[in-house]
N, CA, C and O atoms as a DFTB+ gen file, in Angstrom:
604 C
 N C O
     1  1      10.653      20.587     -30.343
     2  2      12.099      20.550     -30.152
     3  2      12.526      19.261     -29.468
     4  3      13.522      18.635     -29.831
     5  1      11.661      18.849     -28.365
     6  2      12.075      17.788     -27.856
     7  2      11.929      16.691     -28.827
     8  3      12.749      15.798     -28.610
     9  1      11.378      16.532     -29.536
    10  2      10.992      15.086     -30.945
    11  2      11.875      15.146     -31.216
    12  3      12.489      14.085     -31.327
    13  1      12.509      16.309     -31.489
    14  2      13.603      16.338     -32.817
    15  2      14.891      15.909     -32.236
    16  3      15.695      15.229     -32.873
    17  1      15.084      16.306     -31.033
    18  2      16.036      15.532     -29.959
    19  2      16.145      14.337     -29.836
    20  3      17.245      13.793     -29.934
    21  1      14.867      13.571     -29.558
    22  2      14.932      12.392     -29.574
    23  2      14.943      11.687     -30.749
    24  3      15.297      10.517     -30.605
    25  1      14.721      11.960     -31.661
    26  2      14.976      11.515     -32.910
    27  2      16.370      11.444     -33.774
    28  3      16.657      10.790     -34.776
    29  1      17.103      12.355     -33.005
    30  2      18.630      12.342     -32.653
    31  2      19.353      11.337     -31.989
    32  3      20.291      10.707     -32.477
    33  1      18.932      11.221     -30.967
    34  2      19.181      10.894     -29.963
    35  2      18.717       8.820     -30.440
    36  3      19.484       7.920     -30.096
    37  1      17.807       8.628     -30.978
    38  2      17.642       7.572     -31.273
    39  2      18.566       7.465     -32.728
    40  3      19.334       6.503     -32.744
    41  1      18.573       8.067     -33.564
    42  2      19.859       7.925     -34.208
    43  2      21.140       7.902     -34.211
    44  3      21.682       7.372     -35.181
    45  1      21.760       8.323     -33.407
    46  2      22.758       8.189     -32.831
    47  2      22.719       6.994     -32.130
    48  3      23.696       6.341     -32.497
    49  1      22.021       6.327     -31.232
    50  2      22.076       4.811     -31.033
    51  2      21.827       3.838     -31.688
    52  3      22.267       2.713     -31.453
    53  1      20.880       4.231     -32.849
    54  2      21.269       3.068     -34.260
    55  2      22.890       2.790     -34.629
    56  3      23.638       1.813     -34.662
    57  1      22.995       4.408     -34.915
    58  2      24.283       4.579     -35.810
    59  2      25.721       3.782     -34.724
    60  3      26.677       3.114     -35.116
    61  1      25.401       4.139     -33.515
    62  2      26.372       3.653     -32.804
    63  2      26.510       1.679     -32.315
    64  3      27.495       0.986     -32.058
    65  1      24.821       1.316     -32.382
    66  2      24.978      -0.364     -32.684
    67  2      25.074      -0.634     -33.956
    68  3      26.069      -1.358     -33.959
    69  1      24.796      -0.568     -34.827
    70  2      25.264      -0.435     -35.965
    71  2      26.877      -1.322     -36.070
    72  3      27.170      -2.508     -36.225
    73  1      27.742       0.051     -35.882
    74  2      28.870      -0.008     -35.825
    75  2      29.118      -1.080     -34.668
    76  3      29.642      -2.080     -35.159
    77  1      29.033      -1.130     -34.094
    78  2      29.296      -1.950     -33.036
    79  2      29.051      -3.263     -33.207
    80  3      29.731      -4.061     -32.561
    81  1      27.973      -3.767     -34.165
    82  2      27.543      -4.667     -34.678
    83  2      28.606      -5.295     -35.580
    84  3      29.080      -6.430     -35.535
    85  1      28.837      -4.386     -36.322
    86  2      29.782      -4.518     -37.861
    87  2      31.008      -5.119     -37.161
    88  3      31.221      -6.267     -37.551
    89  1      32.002      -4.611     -36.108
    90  2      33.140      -4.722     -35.550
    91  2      32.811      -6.025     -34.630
    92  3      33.723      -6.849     -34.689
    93  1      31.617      -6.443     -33.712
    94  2      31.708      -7.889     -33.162
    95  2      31.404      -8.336     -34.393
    96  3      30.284      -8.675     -34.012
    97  1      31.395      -8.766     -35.991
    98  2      30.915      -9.760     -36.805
    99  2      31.680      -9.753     -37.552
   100  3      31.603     -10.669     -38.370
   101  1      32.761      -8.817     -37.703
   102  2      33.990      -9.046     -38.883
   103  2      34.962     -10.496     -38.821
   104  3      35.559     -11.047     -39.747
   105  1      34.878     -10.870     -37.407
   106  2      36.160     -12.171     -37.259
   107  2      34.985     -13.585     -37.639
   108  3      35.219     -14.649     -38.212
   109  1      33.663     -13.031     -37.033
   110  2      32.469     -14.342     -37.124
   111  2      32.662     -14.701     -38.600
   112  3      33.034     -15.837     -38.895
   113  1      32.447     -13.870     -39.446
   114  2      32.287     -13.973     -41.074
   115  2      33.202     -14.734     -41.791
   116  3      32.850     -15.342     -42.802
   117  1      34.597     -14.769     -41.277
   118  2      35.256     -16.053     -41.307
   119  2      34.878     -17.342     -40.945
   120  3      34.765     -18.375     -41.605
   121  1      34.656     -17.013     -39.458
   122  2      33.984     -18.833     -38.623
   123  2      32.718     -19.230     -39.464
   124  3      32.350     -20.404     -39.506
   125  1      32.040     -18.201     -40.152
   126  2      30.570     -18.413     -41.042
   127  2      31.399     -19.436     -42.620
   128  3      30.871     -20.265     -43.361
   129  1      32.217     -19.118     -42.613
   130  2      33.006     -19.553     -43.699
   131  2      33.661     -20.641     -43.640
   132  3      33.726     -21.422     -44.589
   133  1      34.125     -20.791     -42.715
   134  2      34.503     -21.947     -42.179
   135  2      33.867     -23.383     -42.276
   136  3      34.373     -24.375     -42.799
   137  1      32.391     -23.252     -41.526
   138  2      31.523     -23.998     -41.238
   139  2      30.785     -24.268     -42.680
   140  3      30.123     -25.286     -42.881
   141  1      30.979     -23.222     -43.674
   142  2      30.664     -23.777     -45.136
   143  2      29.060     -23.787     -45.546
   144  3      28.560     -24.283     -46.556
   145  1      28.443     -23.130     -44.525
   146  2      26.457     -23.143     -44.631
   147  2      26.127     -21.849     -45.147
   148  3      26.514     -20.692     -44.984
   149  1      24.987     -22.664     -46.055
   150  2      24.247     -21.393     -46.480
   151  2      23.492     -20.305     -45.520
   152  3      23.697     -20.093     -44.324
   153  1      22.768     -19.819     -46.205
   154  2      22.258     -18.758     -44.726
   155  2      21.064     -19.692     -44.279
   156  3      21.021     -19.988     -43.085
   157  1      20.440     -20.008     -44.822
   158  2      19.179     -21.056     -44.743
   159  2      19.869     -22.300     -43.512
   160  3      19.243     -22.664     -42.517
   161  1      21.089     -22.730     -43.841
   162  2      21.429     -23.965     -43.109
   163  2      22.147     -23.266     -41.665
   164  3      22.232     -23.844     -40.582
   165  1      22.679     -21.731     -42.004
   166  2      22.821     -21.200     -40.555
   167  2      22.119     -20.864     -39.343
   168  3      22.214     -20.962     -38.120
   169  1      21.144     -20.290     -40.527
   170  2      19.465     -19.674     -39.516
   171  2      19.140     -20.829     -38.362
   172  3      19.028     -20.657     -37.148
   173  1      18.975     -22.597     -39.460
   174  2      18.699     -23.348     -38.886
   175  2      19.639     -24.083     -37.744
   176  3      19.164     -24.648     -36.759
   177  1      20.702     -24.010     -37.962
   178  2      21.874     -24.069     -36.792
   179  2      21.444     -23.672     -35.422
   180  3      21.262     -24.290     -34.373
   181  1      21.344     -22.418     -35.796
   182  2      21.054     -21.263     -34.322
   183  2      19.506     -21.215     -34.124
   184  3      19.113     -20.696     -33.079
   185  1      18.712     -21.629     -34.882
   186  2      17.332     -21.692     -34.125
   187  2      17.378     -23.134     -33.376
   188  3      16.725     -23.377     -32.361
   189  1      18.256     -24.068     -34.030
   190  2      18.076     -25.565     -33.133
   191  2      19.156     -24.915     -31.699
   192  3      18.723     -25.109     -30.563
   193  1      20.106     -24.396     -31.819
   194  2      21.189     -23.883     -31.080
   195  2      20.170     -22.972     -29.889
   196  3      20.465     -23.255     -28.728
   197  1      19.013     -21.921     -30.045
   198  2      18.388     -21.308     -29.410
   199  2      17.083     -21.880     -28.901
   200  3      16.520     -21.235     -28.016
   201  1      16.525     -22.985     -29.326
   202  2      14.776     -23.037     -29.273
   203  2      14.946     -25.100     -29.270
   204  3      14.007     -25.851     -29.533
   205  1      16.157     -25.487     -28.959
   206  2      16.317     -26.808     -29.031
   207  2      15.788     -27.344     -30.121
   208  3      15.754     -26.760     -31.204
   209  1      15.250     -28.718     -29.867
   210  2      14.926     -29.885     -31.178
   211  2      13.238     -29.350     -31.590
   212  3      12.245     -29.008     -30.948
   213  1      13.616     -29.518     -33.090
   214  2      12.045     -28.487     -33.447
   215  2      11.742     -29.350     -34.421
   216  3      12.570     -30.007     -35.051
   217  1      10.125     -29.381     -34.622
   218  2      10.161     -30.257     -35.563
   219  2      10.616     -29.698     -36.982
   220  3      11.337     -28.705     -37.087
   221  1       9.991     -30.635     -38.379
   222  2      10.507     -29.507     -39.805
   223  2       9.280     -28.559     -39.761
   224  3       9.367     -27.331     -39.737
   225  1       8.293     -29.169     -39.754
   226  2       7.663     -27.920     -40.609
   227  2       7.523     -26.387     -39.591
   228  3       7.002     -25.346     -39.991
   229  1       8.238     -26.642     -37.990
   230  2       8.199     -25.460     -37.390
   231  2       9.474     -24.393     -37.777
   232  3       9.462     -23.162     -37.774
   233  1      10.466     -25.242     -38.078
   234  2      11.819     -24.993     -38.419
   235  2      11.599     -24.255     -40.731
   236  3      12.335     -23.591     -41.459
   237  1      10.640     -24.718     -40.869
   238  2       9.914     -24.372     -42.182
   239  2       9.624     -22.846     -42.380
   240  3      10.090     -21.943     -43.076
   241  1       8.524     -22.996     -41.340
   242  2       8.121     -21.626     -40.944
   243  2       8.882     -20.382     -40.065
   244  3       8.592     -19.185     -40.075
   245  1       9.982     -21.094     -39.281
   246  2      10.968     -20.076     -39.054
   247  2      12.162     -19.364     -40.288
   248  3      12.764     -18.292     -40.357
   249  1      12.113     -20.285     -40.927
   250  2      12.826     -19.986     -42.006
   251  2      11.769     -19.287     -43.314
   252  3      12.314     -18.722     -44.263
   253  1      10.393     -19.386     -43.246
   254  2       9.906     -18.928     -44.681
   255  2       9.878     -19.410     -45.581
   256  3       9.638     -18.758     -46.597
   257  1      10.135     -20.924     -45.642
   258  2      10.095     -21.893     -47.204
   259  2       9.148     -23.336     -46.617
   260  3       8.705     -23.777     -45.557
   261  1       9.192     -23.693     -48.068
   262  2       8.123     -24.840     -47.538
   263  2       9.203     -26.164     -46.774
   264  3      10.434     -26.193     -46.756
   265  1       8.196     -27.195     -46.183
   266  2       8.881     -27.784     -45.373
   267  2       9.971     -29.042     -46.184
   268  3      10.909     -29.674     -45.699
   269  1       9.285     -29.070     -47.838
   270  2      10.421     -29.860     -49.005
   271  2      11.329     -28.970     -49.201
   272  3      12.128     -29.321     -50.069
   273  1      11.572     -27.766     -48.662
   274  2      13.204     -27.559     -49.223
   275  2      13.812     -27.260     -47.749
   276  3      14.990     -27.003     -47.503
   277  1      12.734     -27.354     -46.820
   278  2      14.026     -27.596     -45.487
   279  2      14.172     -28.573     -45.326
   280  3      15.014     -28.919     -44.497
   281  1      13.612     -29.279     -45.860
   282  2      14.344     -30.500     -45.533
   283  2      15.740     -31.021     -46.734
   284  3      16.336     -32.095     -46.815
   285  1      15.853     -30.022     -47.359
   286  2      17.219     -30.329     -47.930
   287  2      17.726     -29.462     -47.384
   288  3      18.909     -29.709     -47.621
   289  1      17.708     -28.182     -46.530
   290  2      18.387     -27.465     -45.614
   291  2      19.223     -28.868     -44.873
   292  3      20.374     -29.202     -45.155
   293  1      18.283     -29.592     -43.829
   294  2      18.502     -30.420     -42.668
   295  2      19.222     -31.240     -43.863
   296  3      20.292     -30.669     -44.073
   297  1      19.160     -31.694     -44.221
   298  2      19.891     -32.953     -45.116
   299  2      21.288     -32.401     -44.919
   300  3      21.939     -32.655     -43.905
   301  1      21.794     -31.542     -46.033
   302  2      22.718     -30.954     -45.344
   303  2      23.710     -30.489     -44.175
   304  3      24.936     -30.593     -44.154
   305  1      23.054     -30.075     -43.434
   306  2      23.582     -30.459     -41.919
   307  2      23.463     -31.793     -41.017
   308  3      24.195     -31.944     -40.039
   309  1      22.429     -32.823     -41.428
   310  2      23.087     -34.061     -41.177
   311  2      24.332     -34.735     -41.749
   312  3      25.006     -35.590     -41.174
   313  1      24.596     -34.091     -43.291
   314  2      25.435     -34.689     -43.784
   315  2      27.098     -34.293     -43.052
   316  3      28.117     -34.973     -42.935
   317  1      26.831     -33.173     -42.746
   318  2      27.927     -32.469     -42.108
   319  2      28.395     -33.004     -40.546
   320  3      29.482     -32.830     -39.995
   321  1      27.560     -33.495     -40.193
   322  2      27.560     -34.197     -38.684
   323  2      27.001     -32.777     -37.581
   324  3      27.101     -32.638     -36.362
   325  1      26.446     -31.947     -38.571
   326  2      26.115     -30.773     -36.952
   327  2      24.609     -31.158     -36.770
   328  3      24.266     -30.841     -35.631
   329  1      23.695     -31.663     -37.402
   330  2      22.218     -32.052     -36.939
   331  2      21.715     -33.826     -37.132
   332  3      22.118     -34.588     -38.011
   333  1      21.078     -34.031     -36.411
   334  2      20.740     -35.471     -36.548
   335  2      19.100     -35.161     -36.361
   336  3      18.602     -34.117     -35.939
   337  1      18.420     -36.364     -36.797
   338  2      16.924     -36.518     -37.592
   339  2      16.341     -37.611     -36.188
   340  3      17.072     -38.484     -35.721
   341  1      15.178     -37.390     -35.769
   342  2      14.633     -38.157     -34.732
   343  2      13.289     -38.161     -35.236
   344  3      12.656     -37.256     -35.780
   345  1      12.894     -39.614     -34.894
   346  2      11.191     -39.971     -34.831
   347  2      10.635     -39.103     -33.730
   348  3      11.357     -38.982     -32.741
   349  1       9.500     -38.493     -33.736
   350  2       8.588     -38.253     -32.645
   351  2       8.052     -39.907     -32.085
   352  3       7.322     -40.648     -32.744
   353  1       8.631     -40.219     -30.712
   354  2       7.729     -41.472     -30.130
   355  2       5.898     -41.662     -30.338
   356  3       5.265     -42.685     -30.601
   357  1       5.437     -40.338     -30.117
   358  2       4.318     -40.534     -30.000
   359  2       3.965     -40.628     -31.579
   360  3       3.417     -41.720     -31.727
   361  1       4.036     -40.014     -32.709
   362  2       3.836     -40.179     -34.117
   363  2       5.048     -40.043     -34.754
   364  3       5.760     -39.056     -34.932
   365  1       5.164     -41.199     -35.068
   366  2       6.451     -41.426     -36.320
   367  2       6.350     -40.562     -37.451
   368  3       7.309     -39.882     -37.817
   369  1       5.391     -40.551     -37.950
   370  2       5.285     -39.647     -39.072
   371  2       5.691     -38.335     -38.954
   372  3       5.763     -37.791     -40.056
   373  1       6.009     -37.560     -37.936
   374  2       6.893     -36.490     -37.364
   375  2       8.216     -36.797     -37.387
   376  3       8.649     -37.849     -36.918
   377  1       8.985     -35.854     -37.963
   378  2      10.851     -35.761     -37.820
   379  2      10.692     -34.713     -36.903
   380  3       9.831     -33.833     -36.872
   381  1      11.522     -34.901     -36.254
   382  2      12.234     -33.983     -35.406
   383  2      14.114     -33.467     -35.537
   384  3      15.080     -34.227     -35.464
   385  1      14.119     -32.523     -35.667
   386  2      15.714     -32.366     -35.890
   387  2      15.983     -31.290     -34.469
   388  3      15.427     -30.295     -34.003
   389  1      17.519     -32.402     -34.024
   390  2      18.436     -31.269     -33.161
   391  2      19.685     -31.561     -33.664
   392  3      20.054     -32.361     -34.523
   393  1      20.346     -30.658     -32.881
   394  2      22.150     -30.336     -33.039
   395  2      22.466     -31.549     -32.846
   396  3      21.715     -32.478     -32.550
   397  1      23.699     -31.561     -33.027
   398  2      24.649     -32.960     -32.844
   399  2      25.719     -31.979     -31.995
   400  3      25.955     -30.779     -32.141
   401  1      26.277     -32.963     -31.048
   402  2      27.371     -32.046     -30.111
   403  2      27.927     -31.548     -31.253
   404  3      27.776     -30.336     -31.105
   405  1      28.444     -31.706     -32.237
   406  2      29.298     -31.173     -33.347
   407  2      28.537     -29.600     -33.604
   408  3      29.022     -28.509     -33.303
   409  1      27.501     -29.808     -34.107
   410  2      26.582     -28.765     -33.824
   411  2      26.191     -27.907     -33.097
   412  3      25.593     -26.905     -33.492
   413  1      26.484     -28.178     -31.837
   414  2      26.577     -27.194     -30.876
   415  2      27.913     -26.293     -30.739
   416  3      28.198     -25.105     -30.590
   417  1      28.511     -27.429     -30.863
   418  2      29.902     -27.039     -30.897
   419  2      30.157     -25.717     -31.957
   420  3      30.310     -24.633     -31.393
   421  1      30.190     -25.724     -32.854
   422  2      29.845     -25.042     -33.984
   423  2      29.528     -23.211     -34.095
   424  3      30.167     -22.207     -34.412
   425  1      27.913     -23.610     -33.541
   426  2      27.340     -22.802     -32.916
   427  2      28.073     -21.769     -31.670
   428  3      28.292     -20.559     -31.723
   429  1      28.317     -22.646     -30.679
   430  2      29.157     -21.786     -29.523
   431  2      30.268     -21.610     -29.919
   432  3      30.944     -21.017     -29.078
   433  1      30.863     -21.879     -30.938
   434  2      32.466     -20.791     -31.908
   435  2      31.973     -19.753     -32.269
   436  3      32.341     -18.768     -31.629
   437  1      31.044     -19.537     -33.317
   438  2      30.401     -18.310     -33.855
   439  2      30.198     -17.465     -32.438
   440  3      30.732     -16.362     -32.547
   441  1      29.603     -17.660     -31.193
   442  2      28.680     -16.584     -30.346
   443  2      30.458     -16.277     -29.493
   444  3      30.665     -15.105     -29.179
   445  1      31.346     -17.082     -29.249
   446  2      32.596     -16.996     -28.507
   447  2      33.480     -15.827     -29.214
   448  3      34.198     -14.993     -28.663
   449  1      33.185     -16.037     -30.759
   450  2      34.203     -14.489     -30.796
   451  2      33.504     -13.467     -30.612
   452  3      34.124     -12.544     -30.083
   453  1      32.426     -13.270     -30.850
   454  2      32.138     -12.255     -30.222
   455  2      31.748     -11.464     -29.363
   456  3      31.472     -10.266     -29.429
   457  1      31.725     -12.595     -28.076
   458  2      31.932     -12.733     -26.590
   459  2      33.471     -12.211     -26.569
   460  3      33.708     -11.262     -25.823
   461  1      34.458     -12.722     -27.280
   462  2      35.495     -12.315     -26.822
   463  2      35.884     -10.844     -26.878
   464  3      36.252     -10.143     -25.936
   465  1      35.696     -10.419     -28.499
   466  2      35.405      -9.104     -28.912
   467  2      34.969      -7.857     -27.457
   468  3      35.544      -6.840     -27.069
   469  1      33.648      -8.598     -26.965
   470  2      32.895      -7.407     -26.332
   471  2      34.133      -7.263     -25.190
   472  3      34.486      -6.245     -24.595
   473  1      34.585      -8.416     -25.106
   474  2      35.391      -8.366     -23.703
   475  2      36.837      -7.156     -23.737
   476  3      37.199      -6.267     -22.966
   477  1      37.360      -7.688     -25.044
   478  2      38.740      -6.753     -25.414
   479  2      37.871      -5.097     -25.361
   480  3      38.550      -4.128     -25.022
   481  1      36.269      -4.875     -25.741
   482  2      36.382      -3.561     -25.824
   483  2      36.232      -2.986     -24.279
   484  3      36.773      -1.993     -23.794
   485  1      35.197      -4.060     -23.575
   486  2      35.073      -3.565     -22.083
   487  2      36.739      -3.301     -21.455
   488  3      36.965      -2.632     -20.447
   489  1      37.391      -3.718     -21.967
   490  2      38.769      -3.663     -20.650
   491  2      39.600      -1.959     -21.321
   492  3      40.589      -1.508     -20.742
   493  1      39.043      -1.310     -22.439
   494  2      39.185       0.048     -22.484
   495  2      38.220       0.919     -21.912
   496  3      38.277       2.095     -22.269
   497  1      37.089       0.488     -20.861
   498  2      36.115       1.270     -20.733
   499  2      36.985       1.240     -19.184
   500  3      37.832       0.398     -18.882
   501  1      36.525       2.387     -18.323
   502  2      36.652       2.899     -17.147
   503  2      35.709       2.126     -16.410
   504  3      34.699       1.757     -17.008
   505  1      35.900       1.751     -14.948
   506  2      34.198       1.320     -14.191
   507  2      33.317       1.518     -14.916
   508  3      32.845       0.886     -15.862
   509  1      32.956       2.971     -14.175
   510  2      31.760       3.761     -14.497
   511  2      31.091       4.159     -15.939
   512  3      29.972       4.638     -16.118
   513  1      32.012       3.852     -16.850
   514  2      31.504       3.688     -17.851
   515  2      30.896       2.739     -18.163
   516  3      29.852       2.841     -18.807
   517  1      31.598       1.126     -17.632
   518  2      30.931      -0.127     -18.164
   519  2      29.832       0.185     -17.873
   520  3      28.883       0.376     -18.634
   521  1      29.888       0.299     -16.244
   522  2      28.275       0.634     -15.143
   523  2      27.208       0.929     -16.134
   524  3      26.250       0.194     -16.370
   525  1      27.533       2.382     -16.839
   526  2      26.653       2.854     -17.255
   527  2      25.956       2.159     -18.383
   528  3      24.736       2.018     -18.476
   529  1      27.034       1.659     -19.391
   530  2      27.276       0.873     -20.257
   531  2      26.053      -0.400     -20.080
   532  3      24.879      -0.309     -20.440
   533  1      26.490      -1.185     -19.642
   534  2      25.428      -2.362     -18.726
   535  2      24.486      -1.869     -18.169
   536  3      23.578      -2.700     -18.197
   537  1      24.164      -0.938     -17.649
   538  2      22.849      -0.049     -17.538
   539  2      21.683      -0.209     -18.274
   540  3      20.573      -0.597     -17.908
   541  1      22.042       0.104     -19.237
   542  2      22.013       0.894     -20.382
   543  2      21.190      -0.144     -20.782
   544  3      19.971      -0.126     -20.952
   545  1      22.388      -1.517     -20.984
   546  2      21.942      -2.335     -22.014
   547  2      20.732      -3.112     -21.445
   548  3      19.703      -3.379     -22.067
   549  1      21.061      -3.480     -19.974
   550  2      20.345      -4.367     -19.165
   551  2      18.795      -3.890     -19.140
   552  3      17.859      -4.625     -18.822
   553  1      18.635      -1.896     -19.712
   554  2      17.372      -1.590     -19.565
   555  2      16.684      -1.850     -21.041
   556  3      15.483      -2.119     -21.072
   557  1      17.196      -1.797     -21.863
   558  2      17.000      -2.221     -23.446
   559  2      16.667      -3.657     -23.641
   560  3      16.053      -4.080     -24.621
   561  1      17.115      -4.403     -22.630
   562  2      17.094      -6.129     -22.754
   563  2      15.673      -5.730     -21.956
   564  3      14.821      -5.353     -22.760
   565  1      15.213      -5.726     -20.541
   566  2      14.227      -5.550     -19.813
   567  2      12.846      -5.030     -20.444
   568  3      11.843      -5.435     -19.855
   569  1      12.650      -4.239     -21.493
   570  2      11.858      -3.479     -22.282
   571  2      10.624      -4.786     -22.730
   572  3       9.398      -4.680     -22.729
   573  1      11.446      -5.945     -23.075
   574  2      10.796      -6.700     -24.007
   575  2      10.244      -6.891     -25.394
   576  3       9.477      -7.689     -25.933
   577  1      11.082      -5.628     -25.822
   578  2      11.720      -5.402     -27.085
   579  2      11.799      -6.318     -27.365
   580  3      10.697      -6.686     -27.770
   581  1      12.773      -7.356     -27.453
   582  2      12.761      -8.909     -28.157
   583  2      11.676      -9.241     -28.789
   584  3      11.487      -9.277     -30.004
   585  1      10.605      -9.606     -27.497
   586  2       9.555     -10.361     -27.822
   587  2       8.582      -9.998     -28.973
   588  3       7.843     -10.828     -29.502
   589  1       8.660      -8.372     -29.399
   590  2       8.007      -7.678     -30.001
   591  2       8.678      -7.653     -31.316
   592  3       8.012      -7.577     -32.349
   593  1       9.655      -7.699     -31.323
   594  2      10.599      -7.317     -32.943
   595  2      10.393      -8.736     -33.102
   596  3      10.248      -8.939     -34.307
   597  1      10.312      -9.822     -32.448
   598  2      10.515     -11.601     -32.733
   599  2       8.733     -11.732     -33.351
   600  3       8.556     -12.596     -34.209
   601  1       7.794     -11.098     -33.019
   602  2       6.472     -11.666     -33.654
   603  2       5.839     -11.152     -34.729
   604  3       4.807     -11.677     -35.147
């Protein structure tokens, strides 16, 4: 009985981020539109945006393709002014790609609406709800969950 509870109980918190998910990403999907990138040239946005200047073929393997078609990913976003192309000092024969302030810039529009979003829903929550709320989440972040769904 208790499985079956929790198996509830963990469905109901899918079903409820889920939704919650869907409603912070409805205004992003515009700003995604905006910015005019494929998903390939977004991924790579926000992994340079999260994990700084990477080289290609690491940025290759984060993405799942070989390192000749990310590099027409990166082409692309140099052309756009959000990434710029660097020698490695120690071996030239290494590119390195990061953001261009434009690029960052970019990046922190997409994560701002839906920073803003969370904010309009917190100011209908009571204290003690956020409390719990942030609780909640702060124990789900702590788990190290991340690190495990990321490898």
């Amino acid at each position: 009985m208790q499985s079956k509870s929790r198996e509830e109980l963990t469905q109901r918190l899918v079903e409820s981020v889920e939704h919650l998910n869907r409603q912070l990403r409805l205004d992003r999907l515009s700003e995604w539109q905006d910015l005019d990138l494929t998903i390939p040239q977004a991924k790579t946005l926000f992994l340079l945006e999260r994990q700084g200047p990477q080289r290609m073929g690491t940025i290759a393997g984060a993405l799942g393709i070989a390192v000749s078609a990310t590099t027409t990913v990166v082409d692309r976003l140099v052309e756009r002014g959000l990434a710029t192309r660097l020698s490695d000092p120690r071996d030239r024969r290494v590119v390195i790609c990061e953001l261009t302030e434009q690029g960052r810039e970019a990046a922190e529009r997409f994560w701002t609406i839906g920073r803003e979003r969370l904010r309009l829903l917190a100011d209908h929550l009571q204290a003690e709800q956020l409390t719990g709320l942030v609780q909640a989440f702060e124990q789900l972040r702590d788990t190290g969950v991340e690190a495990r769904i990321n490898s």
